[in-house]
Coordinates of C-alpha atoms in Angstrom, one line a residue:
Chain A
X1179 CA 50.1 145.6 -22.2
X1180 CA 46.4 146.9 -22.9
X1181 CA 45.7 149.7 -24.4
X1182 CA 42.3 151.8 -23.7
X1183 CA 40.5 152.0 -26.6
X1184 CA 37.6 153.6 -24.5
X1185 CA 38.0 154.4 -20.5
X1186 CA 34.4 154.2 -19.8
X1187 CA 32.2 156.4 -17.4
X1188 CA 35.5 156.6 -15.2
X1189 CA 37.5 153.9 -14.9
X1190 CA 40.2 153.5 -12.5
X1191 CA 43.2 151.6 -11.0
X1192 CA 42.5 150.3 -7.8
X1193 CA 44.0 147.8 -4.7
X1194 CA 43.6 148.1 -1.4
X1195 CA 44.3 151.7 -1.1
X1196 CA 47.2 153.4 1.5
X1197 CA 45.8 153.3 4.9
X1198 CA 48.0 155.0 7.6
X1199 CA 47.9 158.2 6.3
X1200 CA 44.7 159.6 7.6
X1201 CA 46.4 161.8 10.3
X1202 CA 47.5 163.8 7.4
X1203 CA 44.7 164.2 5.9
X1204 CA 45.2 161.3 2.9
X1205 CA 42.1 159.4 2.3
X1206 CA 42.7 155.6 2.7
X1207 CA 40.9 155.1 -0.5
X1208 CA 40.9 151.9 -2.7
X1209 CA 38.5 149.5 -4.2
X1210 CA 35.0 150.6 -3.2
X1211 CA 34.2 147.1 -3.1
X1212 CA 36.3 144.5 -1.3
X1213 CA 34.6 141.3 -2.0
X1214 CA 34.3 141.8 -5.6
X1215 CA 37.6 143.3 -6.1
X1216 CA 39.9 140.4 -4.0
X1217 CA 37.3 138.0 -5.6
X1218 CA 38.7 139.0 -9.0
X1219 CA 42.0 138.7 -7.4
X1220 CA 42.0 135.3 -5.9
X1221 CA 39.9 134.0 -9.5
X1222 CA 43.4 135.1 -11.9
X1223 CA 45.7 133.9 -9.1
X1224 CA 47.0 137.1 -8.1
X1225 CA 47.8 138.0 -4.4
X1226 CA 44.2 139.7 -3.1
X1227 CA 45.9 143.7 -3.1
X1228 CA 47.2 143.2 -6.9
X1229 CA 46.2 146.4 -8.4
X1230 CA 42.8 145.7 -10.9
X1231 CA 40.7 148.2 -12.9
X1232 CA 37.2 149.7 -11.0
X1233 CA 34.2 150.7 -13.6
X1234 CA 31.3 153.3 -13.0
X1235 CA 28.5 151.7 -14.3
X1236 CA 30.0 152.0 -18.0
X1237 CA 33.3 150.0 -18.6
X1238 CA 36.2 150.7 -21.0
X1239 CA 37.0 149.1 -24.2
X1240 CA 40.3 147.5 -24.1
X1241 CA 43.0 146.1 -26.2
X1242 CA 45.1 143.4 -25.1
X1243 CA 48.8 143.4 -26.3
X1244 CA 49.6 139.7 -25.7
X1245 CA 47.9 136.6 -24.1
X1246 CA 46.4 137.1 -20.3
X1247 CA 44.2 136.0 -17.9
X1248 CA 40.9 138.1 -16.7
X1249 CA 37.9 137.7 -14.3
X1250 CA 35.7 140.4 -14.2
X1251 CA 33.7 140.5 -10.3
X1252 CA 31.0 142.8 -9.3
X1253 CA 28.2 145.0 -10.9
X1254 CA 26.5 143.0 -13.2
X1255 CA 28.1 143.2 -17.3
X1256 CA 27.3 141.3 -20.5
X1257 CA 30.9 142.1 -21.4
X1258 CA 32.0 140.8 -24.2
X1259 CA 35.4 139.9 -25.9
X1260 CA 36.0 139.6 -29.3
X1261 CA 32.8 139.6 -30.2
X1262 CA 31.9 136.7 -27.8
X1263 CA 29.7 137.4 -24.6
X1264 CA 32.1 136.0 -21.3
X1265 CA 31.0 134.7 -18.3
X1266 CA 31.7 136.8 -14.4
X1267 CA 33.1 135.4 -11.6
X1268 CA 35.6 133.2 -13.6
X1269 CA 39.0 133.2 -15.1
X1270 CA 38.8 134.1 -18.6
X1271 CA 41.7 133.1 -21.1
X1272 CA 42.4 136.5 -23.2
X1273 CA 44.6 136.0 -26.7
X1274 CA 47.1 138.7 -28.0
X1275 CA 45.2 141.3 -29.8
X1276 CA 41.8 140.8 -28.4
X1277 CA 39.3 143.5 -27.6
X1278 CA 37.1 143.7 -24.2
X1279 CA 34.2 145.8 -24.3
X1280 CA 32.5 145.8 -20.9
X1281 CA 29.3 147.9 -21.6
X1282 CA 26.9 149.0 -19.2
X1283 CA 26.1 147.5 -15.8
X1284 CA 22.6 145.6 -15.8
X1285 CA 22.8 145.4 -11.9
X1286 CA 25.0 147.3 -9.1
X1287 CA 27.8 150.4 -10.3
X1288 CA 31.5 148.7 -10.2
X1289 CA 33.0 146.2 -12.0
X1290 CA 36.2 144.8 -11.4
X1291 CA 38.6 143.5 -13.9
X1292 CA 41.4 142.1 -12.6
X1293 CA 44.1 140.7 -14.9
X1294 CA 46.5 137.7 -13.8
X1295 CA 49.7 139.7 -12.5
X1296 CA 47.9 143.0 -11.7
X1297 CA 48.4 146.3 -12.6
X1298 CA 52.2 148.2 -12.8
X1299 CA 51.4 151.3 -11.9
X1300 CA 53.0 153.6 -9.8
X1301 CA 52.3 154.0 -6.0
X1302 CA 51.8 156.9 -3.6
X1303 CA 51.9 156.4 0.0
X1304 CA 52.3 152.7 -1.2
X1305 CA 49.7 152.5 -3.0
X1306 CA 48.4 152.5 -6.6
X1307 CA 44.4 153.8 -5.9
X1308 CA 43.3 156.2 -7.8
X1309 CA 41.7 158.8 -5.2
X1310 CA 39.1 161.0 -6.6
X1311 CA 39.2 163.4 -3.6
X1312 CA 42.5 164.3 -3.7
X1313 CA 43.7 163.2 -7.1
X1314 CA 46.5 161.1 -5.4
X1315 CA 47.1 158.1 -7.7
X1316 CA 47.0 157.1 -11.6
X1317 CA 44.0 159.7 -13.6
X1318 CA 41.7 157.7 -14.9
X1319 CA 41.5 155.6 -18.0
X1320 CA 41.5 157.8 -21.1
X1321 CA 41.7 156.5 -25.0
X1322 CA 45.7 156.6 -26.0
X1323 CA 46.4 155.3 -22.4
X1324 CA 48.5 151.7 -21.6
X1325 CA 48.1 150.1 -18.7
X1326 CA 51.1 147.6 -18.0
X1327 CA 50.6 143.8 -16.8
X1328 CA 52.6 142.9 -14.1
X1329 CA 54.4 139.7 -12.9
X1330 CA 52.4 140.1 -9.5
X1331 CA 51.1 136.1 -10.1
X1332 CA 51.1 133.6 -6.7
X1333 CA 50.2 130.1 -8.2
X1334 CA 47.4 129.1 -11.2
X1335 CA 43.7 129.7 -11.0
X1336 CA 42.3 127.2 -9.6
X1337 CA 38.5 127.6 -9.3
X1338 CA 36.0 128.2 -12.2
X1339 CA 33.5 130.0 -11.1
X1340 CA 32.7 131.6 -7.9
X1341 CA 28.9 131.7 -6.9
X1342 CA 27.9 135.0 -5.8
X1343 CA 25.6 135.9 -3.8
X1344 CA 23.6 138.9 -6.4
X1345 CA 23.3 142.5 -5.4
X1346 CA 19.9 143.2 -4.2
X1347 CA 17.7 145.2 -6.3
X1348 CA 16.4 147.0 -2.7
X1349 CA 18.9 146.5 -0.6
X1350 CA 19.3 146.7 3.3
X1351 CA 22.6 148.1 5.4
X1352 CA 23.1 147.2 8.5
X1353 CA 25.0 150.0 11.1
X1354 CA 26.1 150.4 14.1
X1355 CA 24.6 154.0 15.8
X1356 CA 27.0 156.3 16.7
X1357 CA 29.7 158.1 17.3
X1358 CA 27.4 161.0 17.0
X1359 CA 24.2 159.5 17.7
X1360 CA 23.1 161.9 20.6
X1361 CA 23.3 164.8 18.1
X1362 CA 19.7 163.7 16.7
X1363 CA 15.9 163.4 18.3
X1364 CA 15.4 160.5 19.2
X1365 CA 12.4 160.6 15.9
X1366 CA 15.1 160.6 13.4
X1367 CA 16.9 157.4 15.4
X1368 CA 13.8 155.8 15.0
X1369 CA 13.1 157.4 11.6
X1370 CA 16.6 156.0 10.3
X1371 CA 16.3 153.0 11.2
X1372 CA 12.4 152.3 9.7
X1373 CA 12.1 154.3 6.7
X1374 CA 13.3 153.5 3.6
X1375 CA 15.5 156.0 1.5
X1376 CA 16.5 156.6 -1.9
X1377 CA 20.1 156.3 -3.5
X1378 CA 20.5 160.3 -5.5
X1379 CA 21.6 161.5 -8.4
X1380 CA 25.2 162.2 -6.1
X1381 CA 27.6 159.3 -6.6
X1382 CA 30.9 158.8 -6.4
X1383 CA 33.8 157.5 -5.2
X1384 CA 33.9 159.8 -1.5
X1385 CA 30.3 160.0 -1.1
X1386 CA 26.4 158.1 -1.6
X1387 CA 23.6 160.8 -0.9
X1388 CA 20.2 159.4 0.5
X1389 CA 16.9 161.2 0.3
X1390 CA 14.5 160.5 2.7
X1391 CA 13.1 161.2 6.0
X1392 CA 14.7 164.7 7.3
X1393 CA 17.6 163.8 10.2
X1394 CA 17.3 166.9 12.2
X1395 CA 20.0 168.1 14.5
X1396 CA 18.7 168.2 18.1
X1397 CA 20.1 171.8 18.2
X1398 CA 21.9 174.5 16.0
X1399 CA 25.5 173.9 16.9
X1400 CA 28.8 173.2 15.5
X1401 CA 30.8 169.6 15.5
X1402 CA 34.4 170.6 15.6
X1403 CA 36.5 168.2 12.3
X1404 CA 36.8 165.0 13.8
X1405 CA 38.2 161.6 12.6
X1406 CA 35.7 160.1 10.0
X1407 CA 35.4 156.4 9.0
X1408 CA 34.1 154.7 5.5
X1409 CA 30.6 153.9 5.8
X1410 CA 29.8 156.9 8.3
X1411 CA 25.9 158.1 7.9
X1412 CA 27.1 161.6 7.8
X1413 CA 24.6 164.6 8.5
X1414 CA 24.7 167.9 7.7
X1415 CA 22.0 170.7 8.7
X1416 CA 19.7 169.5 5.9
X1417 CA 19.1 166.5 7.2
X1418 CA 19.9 164.2 4.3
X1419 CA 23.0 162.0 4.7
X1420 CA 25.5 161.4 3.3
X1421 CA 27.4 157.4 3.4
X1422 CA 31.3 157.7 2.5
X1423 CA 32.8 155.6 0.6
X1424 CA 36.5 154.7 0.0
X1425 CA 37.5 158.2 -1.2
X1426 CA 35.9 160.7 2.1
X1427 CA 37.6 163.2 3.6
X1428 CA 39.2 162.2 6.9
X1429 CA 37.6 164.6 9.1
X1430 CA 34.4 166.9 9.1
X1431 CA 32.1 168.9 11.1
X1432 CA 29.4 167.1 10.8
X1433 CA 27.5 164.3 12.9
X1434 CA 27.4 160.5 12.4
X1435 CA 25.0 159.3 13.0
X1436 CA 25.6 155.5 12.6
X1437 CA 28.6 153.4 10.6
X1438 CA 27.6 150.7 8.0
X1439 CA 29.4 147.4 9.1
X1440 CA 31.8 146.2 7.1
X1441 CA 30.7 143.5 5.9
X1442 CA 28.2 145.7 4.4
X1443 CA 30.8 147.9 2.8
X1444 CA 30.5 146.2 -0.5
X1445 CA 26.9 146.7 -1.0
X1446 CA 27.0 150.7 0.1
X1447 CA 29.8 150.5 -3.1
X1448 CA 27.5 149.0 -5.1
X1449 CA 24.2 151.5 -4.9
X1450 CA 22.9 153.0 -8.2
X1451 CA 21.1 156.4 -8.0
X1452 CA 17.3 155.7 -8.1
X1453 CA 17.1 152.9 -6.0
X1454 CA 15.4 152.0 -2.7
X1455 CA 17.7 151.7 0.6
X1456 CA 16.6 150.3 4.2
X1457 CA 18.9 151.1 7.1
X1458 CA 18.6 148.5 10.0
X1459 CA 20.6 148.2 12.9
X1460 CA 23.2 145.3 13.3
Chain B
X194 CA 35.2 169.5 30.7
X195 CA 37.8 168.2 33.7
X196 CA 41.3 166.8 31.4
X197 CA 40.1 163.6 32.8
X198 CA 37.1 163.7 30.3
X199 CA 37.6 160.9 28.4
X200 CA 34.5 159.2 25.8
X201 CA 34.6 156.6 24.6
X202 CA 32.2 156.5 21.1
X203 CA 31.3 153.6 18.8
X204 CA 32.4 154.4 14.8
X205 CA 31.3 151.3 13.4
X206 CA 32.7 147.7 13.8
X207 CA 36.4 148.3 14.1
X208 CA 36.8 152.3 15.1
X209 CA 36.3 153.9 18.5
X210 CA 35.9 157.8 18.6
X211 CA 37.9 158.8 21.4
X212 CA 36.7 162.3 22.8
X213 CA 38.6 164.0 24.9
X214 CA 39.3 167.6 26.8
X215 CA 40.9 169.8 24.5
X216 CA 43.4 169.7 21.4
X217 CA 46.6 168.9 24.0
X218 CA 45.1 165.9 24.9
X219 CA 44.3 164.8 21.2
X220 CA 47.5 165.3 20.6
X221 CA 49.0 163.1 23.5
X222 CA 46.9 160.2 22.5
X223 CA 47.7 160.8 19.1
X224 CA 51.7 160.6 20.5
X225 CA 51.5 157.5 22.4
X226 CA 48.4 155.8 20.9
X227 CA 50.9 153.7 18.2
X228 CA 53.1 152.8 20.7
X229 CA 51.1 151.6 23.4
X230 CA 47.8 149.9 21.7
X231 CA 48.5 146.7 19.5
X232 CA 46.6 146.1 16.1
X233 CA 46.2 150.2 15.4
X234 CA 45.6 151.1 11.3
X235 CA 44.7 154.5 11.7
X236 CA 45.4 157.5 14.3
X237 CA 43.6 160.9 12.9
X238 CA 43.6 163.2 15.5
X239 CA 40.4 166.1 15.5
X240 CA 40.2 169.4 17.5
X241 CA 39.2 167.6 20.6
X242 CA 39.1 164.1 19.3
X243 CA 41.0 161.2 18.3
X244 CA 40.1 158.5 15.5
X245 CA 41.0 155.1 16.3
X246 CA 40.5 152.2 13.8
X247 CA 42.2 149.0 14.2
X248 CA 43.2 146.6 11.7
X249 CA 40.9 144.4 10.1
X250 CA 39.4 141.3 11.9
X251 CA 41.3 143.4 15.2
X252 CA 39.2 144.6 17.9
X253 CA 39.6 148.1 20.4
X254 CA 40.2 145.9 23.9
X255 CA 38.0 145.9 26.2
X256 CA 39.5 148.6 28.4
X257 CA 40.1 150.7 26.4
X258 CA 39.3 153.5 28.4
X259 CA 41.1 152.5 31.4
X260 CA 44.5 153.1 28.7
X261 CA 43.8 156.3 27.4
X262 CA 43.0 157.5 30.8
X263 CA 46.7 156.3 31.9
X264 CA 48.1 157.1 28.8
X265 CA 47.0 160.9 29.3
X266 CA 48.2 161.1 32.9
X267 CA 51.8 159.6 31.9
X268 CA 52.3 161.0 28.6
X269 CA 54.4 164.4 27.9
X270 CA 53.9 167.4 26.4
X271 CA 54.6 168.1 22.6
X272 CA 57.7 166.4 23.2
X273 CA 61.1 166.2 21.2
X274 CA 59.3 169.8 19.3
X275 CA 62.1 170.5 17.0
X276 CA 62.0 174.7 16.1
X277 CA 58.6 176.1 14.7
X278 CA 58.3 175.8 11.3
X279 CA 58.0 179.4 9.7
X280 CA 56.2 180.7 6.7
X281 CA 57.0 184.4 5.1
X282 CA 54.0 185.6 4.3
X283 CA 53.1 188.4 1.9
X284 CA 50.0 189.8 3.9
X285 CA 47.8 191.1 0.8
X286 CA 45.0 189.1 0.6
X287 CA 41.5 189.6 -0.6
X288 CA 40.0 189.6 2.7
X289 CA 42.3 191.3 4.8
X290 CA 40.7 194.3 4.9
X291 CA 36.9 192.8 5.5
X292 CA 38.6 191.0 8.6
X293 CA 40.4 193.4 10.4
X294 CA 37.4 195.5 9.9
X295 CA 35.3 192.7 11.2
X296 CA 37.4 192.8 13.8
X297 CA 38.0 196.3 15.5
X298 CA 41.5 196.3 14.3
X299 CA 43.6 198.0 11.3
X300 CA 44.9 195.8 8.7
X301 CA 48.5 196.7 10.2
X302 CA 47.2 195.6 13.4
X303 CA 45.8 192.1 12.4
X304 CA 49.3 191.4 10.2
X305 CA 51.2 192.5 13.4
X306 CA 49.3 190.7 16.1
X307 CA 48.5 187.2 13.0
X308 CA 52.8 187.1 13.6
X309 CA 52.8 187.8 17.3
X310 CA 51.2 184.6 17.5
X311 CA 52.6 180.8 18.2
X312 CA 50.7 178.5 16.8
X313 CA 51.0 174.7 17.0
X314 CA 49.1 172.2 14.1
X315 CA 46.1 170.7 16.1
X316 CA 45.3 168.3 13.6
X317 CA 45.1 167.8 9.8
X318 CA 42.2 167.5 8.3
X319 CA 40.4 168.1 4.7
X320 CA 43.2 168.1 2.6
X321 CA 46.6 166.2 2.8
X322 CA 49.0 168.4 4.3
X323 CA 45.9 170.7 5.7
X324 CA 46.9 172.2 8.8
X325 CA 44.1 173.5 11.2
X326 CA 46.5 175.9 13.3
X327 CA 45.8 176.5 17.0
X328 CA 47.2 179.3 19.5
X329 CA 45.9 182.4 17.0
X330 CA 44.7 185.7 18.6
X331 CA 41.6 185.4 20.2
X332 CA 40.5 188.6 18.7
X333 CA 41.2 187.3 15.3
X334 CA 38.5 185.0 14.6
X335 CA 36.4 185.6 11.7
X336 CA 33.9 183.6 11.0
X337 CA 33.8 181.3 7.5
X338 CA 32.8 182.7 4.2
X339 CA 28.9 182.2 3.9
X340 CA 29.6 181.5 -0.3
X341 CA 33.0 179.4 -0.5
X342 CA 35.4 180.1 -3.4
X343 CA 35.3 177.3 -6.0
X344 CA 39.2 178.3 -6.4
X345 CA 41.3 179.1 -3.7
X346 CA 45.3 179.0 -4.6
X347 CA 47.4 176.7 -3.6
X348 CA 50.1 178.8 -0.6
X349 CA 46.7 180.7 0.4
X350 CA 47.4 182.2 4.2
X351 CA 43.7 182.0 6.0
X352 CA 41.8 182.4 9.2
X353 CA 38.3 181.1 9.9
X354 CA 37.2 180.9 13.4
X355 CA 39.6 179.4 15.9
X356 CA 42.1 178.0 13.3
X357 CA 44.4 179.6 11.0
X358 CA 45.7 177.8 7.8
X359 CA 48.2 177.4 4.5
X360 CA 46.3 175.8 1.7
X361 CA 48.8 173.5 0.8
X362 CA 47.1 172.8 -3.0
X363 CA 44.4 174.9 -4.8
X364 CA 41.3 173.6 -3.6
X365 CA 38.1 175.2 -3.3
X366 CA 37.8 177.2 0.4
X367 CA 35.3 179.2 2.7
X368 CA 38.6 180.9 4.7
X369 CA 39.2 184.4 5.0
X370 CA 42.1 184.9 3.0
X371 CA 44.5 187.1 4.3
X372 CA 48.2 186.1 2.7
X373 CA 50.4 184.1 0.6
X374 CA 53.1 182.4 1.5
X375 CA 55.7 180.5 -1.6
X376 CA 56.4 176.8 1.1
X377 CA 53.4 174.9 0.5
X378 CA 53.0 172.1 3.5
X379 CA 52.9 169.5 1.1
X380 CA 51.8 165.7 2.4
X381 CA 51.4 164.0 -0.8
X382 CA 55.2 164.0 -2.5
X383 CA 57.0 162.6 0.3
X384 CA 56.3 160.7 3.7
X385 CA 57.9 163.5 5.1
X386 CA 55.8 165.8 5.6
X387 CA 56.7 168.9 7.8
X388 CA 53.1 169.7 9.6
X389 CA 51.8 166.8 12.0
X390 CA 49.9 166.9 14.4
X391 CA 52.1 169.2 17.7
X392 CA 54.1 170.7 15.4
X393 CA 54.7 174.7 16.0
X394 CA 54.1 177.3 13.6
X395 CA 54.8 181.0 13.1
X396 CA 54.4 183.3 10.6
X397 CA 56.8 186.3 9.3
X398 CA 56.0 189.4 7.1
X399 CA 57.9 189.2 3.7
X400 CA 60.5 192.2 3.9
X401 CA 59.2 194.8 1.4

């Protein structure tokens, strides 16, 4: 049992999501930075898809009712356990009664906290993920909440620390053009792939608003609603692209000029308001 | 656009947006795709498209376009369609009078014509269980609201452009509200969502 003393800015339970229901309007959801999430689980000896916590900028304060093993990955934080700083990217033993404090991230946006055994929250459409768009899944952590530790562990942790590439201060997102790059004038595509953008303040699990060169549609016409994918750069009439993340709506009526490649979705998930970002062809 | 219209548009590493002639083709492809194409993780019909996404590590087959064309040629229409789902409606929506005037009919005529049509679920999107219904009277196609409402109640019956819909849960919304139904097309609490692409729908005025 883990008691939530403080929930942090927005801390949610996530796993690998509930894909396969987009045709019903249900977003896939799941950990926004899959690479960091699965690493955290592997480090504590969990199956990769065990439920864990995902923070947003400022993390929670948690009291562990019993001894546990945890690992922190993703956005860099100087977490403190019982008054002592702990390292990221490796398993950490937690004694019964210990208090873990996760302050504001110093690099990146989302930190993952995996607990050996996983978190035993209720499943909806087969997943414990918390969907910010629809409200499906557990609510974000609030003071007084009690999280149940599951018994999902596989083997013992065998790695002391994983070497992890650092989160770039000026990230680059590699994309494949389409499906609707022909909706835009050629100079819009050129601008997309050559100029810099800046992450705006509107960042959540649904998407990231980017500001920079305005990407004008060729003509004013309506696009009939069509399926969307995570990583899509969707461009409304204003010309400022929205980068879709895990909780994006399953369909949309704005053209998608390009889609971030799978390998760079973790980079997209760590974008913080105010930083520059460049888009380049994969 | 001919019925053979099949255009493949890449959507990232492991997805393809298939552009088709219209919604009937989209429904046909969506129905048949799971059986005919291995390794699919999502099949998302849109109005005239189907987004196909493969599982991690899988890629679209190189002959995808040919396979889709064959699939469309062979598929039956909306096969094994059960009886139409019927929504009983109180036609008391705040936009009813304005929409009737915009469409050049009386409110009573709008209500009569809305019920006269047999609708088909073209696709779902926007929210869980939100079905875009096609087949409505072509004269009853008001544009969306300039300023969406911040709150539309669950069960609201709405029109926008060529679609009708029932809001499955409270949400913001920019559609014209013409009535209310008590039957909610939920998709959250069970896997047995009763509105899926291809399902027929009718509206019946609640007896006064």
